[in-house]
PDB file of C-alpha atoms in Angstrom:
ATOM      1  CA  MET U 220     109.560  55.915 179.640  1.00 52.00           C
ATOM      2  CA  ALA U 221     108.545  58.812 181.797  1.00 55.00           C
ATOM      3  CA  THR U 222     110.762  59.914 184.674  1.00 61.00           C
ATOM      4  CA  THR U 223     109.352  61.545 187.664  1.00 61.00           C
ATOM      5  CA  PRO U 224     110.926  64.847 188.614  1.00 57.00           C
ATOM      6  CA  THR U 225     113.066  64.860 191.691  1.00 56.00           C
ATOM      7  CA  PRO U 226     111.632  67.083 194.381  1.00 55.00           C
ATOM      8  CA  ILE U 227     113.692  70.156 195.207  1.00 57.00           C
ATOM      9  CA  ALA U 228     114.007  69.057 198.799  1.00 56.00           C
ATOM     10  CA  ALA U 229     115.825  65.909 197.659  1.00 59.00           C
ATOM     11  CA  ILE U 230     118.696  67.821 195.926  1.00 62.00           C
ATOM     12  CA  PRO U 231     121.804  67.834 198.095  1.00 62.00           C
ATOM     13  CA  PRO U 232     122.893  71.285 199.274  1.00 60.00           C
ATOM     14  CA  SER U 233     126.301  71.143 197.512  1.00 61.00           C
ATOM     15  CA  VAL U 234     124.682  70.685 194.057  1.00 57.00           C
ATOM     16  CA  GLU U 235     122.190  73.418 194.844  1.00 59.00           C
ATOM     17  CA  ALA U 236     125.024  75.803 195.685  1.00 56.00           C
ATOM     18  CA  ASP U 237     126.773  74.931 192.400  1.00 59.00           C
ATOM     19  CA  LEU U 238     123.588  75.702 190.486  1.00 54.00           C
ATOM     20  CA  HIS U 239     123.237  79.098 192.073  1.00 54.00           C
ATOM     21  CA  THR U 240     126.823  80.038 191.447  1.00 55.00           C
ATOM     22  CA  GLU U 241     126.680  79.108 187.745  1.00 52.00           C
ATOM     23  CA  THR U 242     123.497  81.016 187.058  1.00 52.00           C
ATOM     24  CA  ALA U 243     124.394  83.989 189.125  1.00 49.00           C
ATOM     25  CA  VAL U 244     125.070  87.146 187.075  1.00 51.00           C
ATOM     26  CA  PRO U 245     128.342  88.905 187.834  1.00 52.00           C
ATOM     27  CA  GLU U 246     128.114  92.290 189.362  1.00 51.00           C
ATOM     28  CA  ALA U 247     129.909  94.065 186.520  1.00 49.00           C
ATOM     29  CA  HIS U 248     127.187  93.306 184.048  1.00 48.00           C
ATOM     30  CA  HIS U 249     124.475  94.637 186.297  1.00 49.00           C
ATOM     31  CA  GLU U 250     126.161  98.005 186.436  1.00 53.00           C
ATOM     32  CA  SER U 251     126.175  98.704 182.632  1.00 51.00           C
ATOM     33  CA  GLY U 252     122.415  98.377 182.403  1.00 62.00           C
ATOM     34  CA  GLY U 253     122.035  97.474 178.660  1.00 74.00           C
ATOM     35  CA  LEU U 254     123.135  95.448 175.709  1.00 78.00           C
ATOM     36  CA  PRO U 255     126.868  94.856 175.283  1.00 74.00           C
ATOM     37  CA  GLN U 256     126.724  96.198 171.684  1.00 73.00           C
ATOM     38  CA  PHE U 257     126.002  99.633 173.109  1.00 78.00           C
ATOM     39  CA  ASP U 258     128.757  99.502 175.682  1.00 79.00           C
ATOM     40  CA  PHE U 259     131.635 101.778 174.532  1.00 80.00           C
ATOM     41  CA  ALA U 260     134.137  99.359 175.995  1.00 82.00           C
ATOM     42  CA  HIS U 261     133.252  96.736 173.354  1.00 79.00           C
ATOM     43  CA  TRP U 262     133.052  99.070 170.326  1.00 84.00           C
ATOM     44  CA  GLY U 263     136.688  98.804 169.390  1.00 85.00           C
ATOM     45  CA  GLY U 264     136.524  95.013 169.096  1.00 84.00           C
ATOM     46  CA  GLN U 265     133.228  95.191 167.243  1.00 85.00           C
ATOM     47  CA  ILE U 266     134.625  97.677 164.726  1.00 89.00           C
ATOM     48  CA  VAL U 267     137.698  95.517 164.110  1.00 92.00           C
ATOM     49  CA  TYR U 268     135.472  92.434 163.740  1.00 92.00           C
ATOM     50  CA  LEU U 269     133.183  94.352 161.352  1.00 93.00           C
ATOM     51  CA  LEU U 270     136.124  95.574 159.250  1.00 96.00           C
ATOM     52  CA  PHE U 271     137.579  92.059 159.161  1.00 96.00           C
ATOM     53  CA  LEU U 272     134.251  90.600 157.967  1.00 96.00           C
ATOM     54  CA  PHE U 273     133.847  93.428 155.448  1.00 96.00           C
ATOM     55  CA  VAL U 274     137.321  92.785 153.995  1.00 97.00           C
ATOM     56  CA  ILE U 275     136.705  89.036 153.773  1.00 96.00           C
ATOM     57  CA  LEU U 276     133.289  89.534 152.158  1.00 96.00           C
ATOM     58  CA  TYR U 277     134.715  92.161 149.780  1.00 96.00           C
ATOM     59  CA  ILE U 278     137.517  89.827 148.703  1.00 96.00           C
ATOM     60  CA  LEU U 279     135.069  86.920 148.238  1.00 94.00           C
ATOM     61  CA  ILE U 280     132.672  89.035 146.223  1.00 93.00           C
ATOM     62  CA  ALA U 281     135.375  90.800 144.174  1.00 94.00           C
ATOM     63  CA  LYS U 282     137.533  87.758 143.461  1.00 94.00           C
ATOM     64  CA  VAL U 283     135.066  84.839 143.419  1.00 93.00           C
ATOM     65  CA  PHE U 284     131.399  85.727 143.090  1.00 93.00           C
ATOM     66  CA  ALA U 285     131.517  88.866 140.906  1.00 93.00           C
ATOM     67  CA  PRO U 286     133.713  87.299 138.171  1.00 94.00           C
ATOM     68  CA  ARG U 287     131.452  84.250 138.066  1.00 93.00           C
ATOM     69  CA  LEU U 288     128.369  86.425 137.946  1.00 93.00           C
ATOM     70  CA  ARG U 289     129.969  88.681 135.316  1.00 94.00           C
ATOM     71  CA  ARG U 290     130.926  85.612 133.240  1.00 94.00           C
ATOM     72  CA  VAL U 291     127.384  84.237 133.479  1.00 94.00           C
ATOM     73  CA  LEU U 292     125.913  87.613 132.526  1.00 94.00           C
ATOM     74  CA  ASP U 293     128.358  87.964 129.617  1.00 95.00           C
ATOM     75  CA  GLU U 294     127.549  84.449 128.388  1.00 95.00           C
ATOM     76  CA  ARG U 295     123.850  85.196 128.719  1.00 96.00           C
ATOM     77  CA  ALA U 296     124.206  88.482 126.811  1.00 95.00           C
ATOM     78  CA  GLU U 297     126.292  86.739 124.129  1.00 95.00           C
ATOM     79  CA  THR U 298     123.753  83.927 123.850  1.00 96.00           C
ATOM     80  CA  ILE U 299     120.897  86.399 123.588  1.00 96.00           C
ATOM     81  CA  SER U 300     122.692  88.524 120.990  1.00 95.00           C
ATOM     82  CA  SER U 301     123.650  85.481 118.914  1.00 95.00           C
ATOM     83  CA  ALA U 302     120.074  84.169 119.163  1.00 95.00           C
ATOM     84  CA  VAL U 303     118.714  87.561 118.085  1.00 96.00           C
ATOM     85  CA  ALA U 304     121.218  87.730 115.208  1.00 95.00           C
ATOM     86  CA  THR U 305     120.318  84.192 114.137  1.00 95.00           C
ATOM     87  CA  ALA U 306     116.631  85.009 114.360  1.00 95.00           C
ATOM     88  CA  ARG U 307     117.112  88.142 112.267  1.00 95.00           C
ATOM     89  CA  SER U 308     119.082  86.257 109.613  1.00 95.00           C
ATOM     90  CA  VAL U 309     116.469  83.490 109.541  1.00 95.00           C
ATOM     91  CA  GLN U 310     113.733  86.115 109.329  1.00 94.00           C
ATOM     92  CA  ALA U 311     115.540  87.866 106.465  1.00 94.00           C
ATOM     93  CA  GLU U 312     116.034  84.530 104.695  1.00 94.00           C
ATOM     94  CA  ALA U 313     112.363  83.666 105.210  1.00 94.00           C
ATOM     95  CA  ALA U 314     111.337  87.070 103.877  1.00 94.00           C
ATOM     96  CA  GLY U 315     113.537  86.509 100.806  1.00 94.00           C
ATOM     97  CA  GLN U 316     112.030  83.073 100.264  1.00 94.00           C
ATOM     98  CA  ALA U 317     108.543  84.537 100.701  1.00 95.00           C
ATOM     99  CA  GLU U 318     109.297  87.198  98.087  1.00 94.00           C
ATOM    100  CA  ALA U 319     110.684  84.554  95.710  1.00 94.00           C
ATOM    101  CA  ALA U 320     107.607  82.383  96.248  1.00 95.00           C
ATOM    102  CA  LYS U 321     105.360  85.398  95.692  1.00 95.00           C
ATOM    103  CA  ALA U 322     107.201  86.210  92.454  1.00 94.00           C
ATOM    104  CA  GLU U 323     106.869  82.585  91.325  1.00 95.00           C
ATOM    105  CA  VAL U 324     103.144  82.638  92.102  1.00 95.00           C
ATOM    106  CA  GLU U 325     102.693  85.866  90.149  1.00 95.00           C
ATOM    107  CA  LYS U 326     104.698  84.415  87.247  1.00 95.00           C
ATOM    108  CA  ALA U 327     102.587  81.236  87.322  1.00 95.00           C
ATOM    109  CA  ARG U 328      99.385  83.316  87.404  1.00 95.00           C
ATOM    110  CA  ALA U 329     100.572  85.380  84.417  1.00 95.00           C
ATOM    111  CA  GLU U 330     101.477  82.205  82.513  1.00 95.00           C
ATOM    112  CA  ALA U 331      98.105  80.686  83.391  1.00 95.00           C
ATOM    113  CA  ARG U 332      96.313  83.806  82.178  1.00 95.00           C
ATOM    114  CA  ALA U 333      98.337  83.769  78.918  1.00 95.00           C
ATOM    115  CA  THR U 334      97.638  80.060  78.447  1.00 95.00           C
ATOM    116  CA  ALA U 335      93.921  80.624  79.096  1.00 95.00           C
ATOM    117  CA  VAL U 336      93.790  83.495  76.588  1.00 95.00           C
ATOM    118  CA  ALA U 337      95.692  81.435  73.997  1.00 94.00           C
ATOM    119  CA  ALA U 338      93.416  78.433  74.558  1.00 94.00           C
ATOM    120  CA  LYS U 339      90.313  80.613  74.319  1.00 95.00           C
ATOM    121  CA  THR U 340      91.591  82.185  71.088  1.00 94.00           C
ATOM    122  CA  ARG U 341      92.508  78.784  69.645  1.00 94.00           C
ATOM    123  CA  VAL U 342      89.107  77.310  70.556  1.00 95.00           C
ATOM    124  CA  ALA U 343      87.332  80.343  69.071  1.00 94.00           C
ATOM    125  CA  GLU U 344      89.369  80.043  65.838  1.00 94.00           C
ATOM    126  CA  GLU U 345      88.692  76.299  65.640  1.00 94.00           C
ATOM    127  CA  ALA U 346      84.983  76.912  66.236  1.00 94.00           C
ATOM    128  CA  GLN U 347      84.902  79.567  63.495  1.00 94.00           C
ATOM    129  CA  ALA U 348      86.794  77.271  61.103  1.00 93.00           C
ATOM    130  CA  ARG U 349      84.383  74.392  61.861  1.00 94.00           C
ATOM    131  CA  GLN U 350      81.430  76.731  61.443  1.00 94.00           C
ATOM    132  CA  ALA U 351      82.799  77.958  58.112  1.00 93.00           C
ATOM    133  CA  GLN U 352      83.310  74.353  56.952  1.00 93.00           C
ATOM    134  CA  GLU U 353      79.815  73.375  58.026  1.00 94.00           C
ATOM    135  CA  GLU U 354      78.369  76.460  56.347  1.00 93.00           C
ATOM    136  CA  ALA U 355      80.254  75.559  53.173  1.00 93.00           C
ATOM    137  CA  VAL U 356      78.885  71.998  53.332  1.00 93.00           C
ATOM    138  CA  VAL U 357      75.365  73.302  53.990  1.00 94.00           C
ATOM    139  CA  SER U 358      75.689  75.871  51.177  1.00 93.00           C
ATOM    140  CA  ALA U 359      76.878  73.129  48.814  1.00 92.00           C
ATOM    141  CA  ARG U 360      73.934  70.917  49.802  1.00 93.00           C
ATOM    142  CA  ILE U 361      71.517  73.821  49.381  1.00 94.00           C
ATOM    143  CA  ALA U 362      72.986  74.545  45.948  1.00 92.00           C
ATOM    144  CA  GLU U 363      72.651  70.855  45.022  1.00 92.00           C
ATOM    145  CA  ALA U 364      69.074  70.791  46.300  1.00 92.00           C
ATOM    146  CA  GLU U 365      68.171  73.971  44.394  1.00 92.00           C
ATOM    147  CA  ALA U 366      69.739  72.519  41.248  1.00 92.00           C
ATOM    148  CA  ALA U 367      67.769  69.294  41.724  1.00 91.00           C
ATOM    149  CA  ILE U 368      64.564  71.289  42.357  1.00 93.00           C
ATOM    150  CA  ALA U 369      65.175  73.401  39.253  1.00 90.00           C
ATOM    151  CA  LYS U 370      65.822  70.268  37.183  1.00 89.00           C
ATOM    152  CA  THR U 371      62.710  68.623  38.542  1.00 88.00           C
ATOM    153  CA  ARG U 372      60.701  71.812  37.934  1.00 86.00           C
ATOM    154  CA  ASP U 373      62.016  72.108  34.399  1.00 85.00           C
ATOM    155  CA  ALA U 374      61.207  68.444  33.768  1.00 82.00           C
ATOM    156  CA  ALA U 375      57.787  68.930  35.271  1.00 80.00           C
ATOM    157  CA  MET U 376      57.188  72.051  33.201  1.00 79.00           C
ATOM    158  CA  ALA U 377      58.165  70.133  30.108  1.00 77.00           C
ATOM    159  CA  HIS U 378      55.565  67.505  30.895  1.00 77.00           C
ATOM    160  CA  VAL U 379      52.911  69.986  32.015  1.00 78.00           C
ATOM    161  CA  SER U 380      51.649  70.530  28.506  1.00 77.00           C
ATOM    162  CA  THR U 381      51.452  66.776  27.949  1.00 80.00           C
ATOM    163  CA  VAL U 382      49.737  66.217  31.299  1.00 80.00           C
ATOM    164  CA  ALA U 383      47.394  69.153  30.607  1.00 80.00           C
ATOM    165  CA  ALA U 384      46.539  67.733  27.158  1.00 80.00           C
ATOM    166  CA  ASP U 385      45.895  64.266  28.597  1.00 82.00           C
ATOM    167  CA  THR U 386      43.792  65.716  31.416  1.00 82.00           C
ATOM    168  CA  ALA U 387      41.804  67.893  28.989  1.00 81.00           C
ATOM    169  CA  HIS U 388      41.274  64.907  26.724  1.00 80.00           C
ATOM    170  CA  ALA U 389      40.001  62.799  29.591  1.00 85.00           C
ATOM    171  CA  MET U 390      37.679  65.532  30.876  1.00 83.00           C
ATOM    172  CA  ILE U 391      36.161  66.302  27.473  1.00 82.00           C
ATOM    173  CA  GLU U 392      35.621  62.658  26.835  1.00 82.00           C
ATOM    174  CA  ARG U 393      33.919  62.158  30.125  1.00 84.00           C
ATOM    175  CA  LEU U 394      31.749  65.234  29.833  1.00 83.00           C
ATOM    176  CA  THR U 395      30.713  64.781  26.245  1.00 84.00           C
ATOM    177  CA  GLY U 396      30.995  61.069  25.956  1.00 82.00           C
ATOM    178  CA  LYS U 397      32.963  61.224  22.697  1.00 82.00           C
ATOM    179  CA  ALA U 398      36.737  61.501  22.222  1.00 81.00           C
ATOM    180  CA  PRO U 399      38.005  64.898  21.059  1.00 81.00           C
ATOM    181  CA  THR U 400      40.541  65.348  18.294  1.00 81.00           C
ATOM    182  CA  ALA U 401      44.125  66.351  18.972  1.00 78.00           C
ATOM    183  CA  ALA U 402      43.563  69.817  17.478  1.00 81.00           C
ATOM    184  CA  GLU U 403      40.612  70.439  19.772  1.00 77.00           C
ATOM    185  CA  VAL U 404      42.664  69.390  22.830  1.00 77.00           C
ATOM    186  CA  ALA U 405      45.608  71.603  21.793  1.00 78.00           C
ATOM    187  CA  ALA U 406      43.244  74.575  21.312  1.00 79.00           C
ATOM    188  CA  ALA U 407      41.691  73.984  24.750  1.00 76.00           C
ATOM    189  CA  VAL U 408      45.143  73.772  26.468  1.00 75.00           C
ATOM    190  CA  LYS U 409      46.354  76.926  24.693  1.00 76.00           C
ATOM    191  CA  GLY U 410      43.218  78.805  25.755  1.00 72.00           C
ATOM    192  CA  ALA U 411      43.723  77.775  29.396  1.00 67.00           C
ATOM    193  CA  ALA U 412      47.302  78.905  29.537  1.00 61.00           C
TER     194      ALA U 412
END
């Protein structure tokens, strides 16, 4: 709700006089002509007040805030140093584990290489043994076949003279129309050989 200002003419003269007396500046202040901080009369009190505040602030800082701050900084430094020490020990442990794992990998690689070489040698020896067995079987079969061929050849050679005599007999008989004698056939086969 808005109030309307009272016109100055409506203020009673006694209240107006009170207003002027309260806001009136004393004569002593008008004579100094500046801020009270620069007035030499007030410097003594200001210095005492400043020293009092300095002592109180010094005591508060020295006895309350600095120890707390120092304790926090010490705890922080201790936490950081313990974290760094833990990190270094973990890093050293990890490096040791990495070296052990690397050694195990190298050992496994060496064993794998040795196993591969042994397997290759064993397979090569088995292949050579199988090849030697197969060659022996083939050689035995070839020998058997050659023996059979020689036997057959010898048997055939034994019958060649008989077959030649029969063939000569049949040819002479066909060409001449009369059967030759056994002496004539033997003479003809001997002359052909």
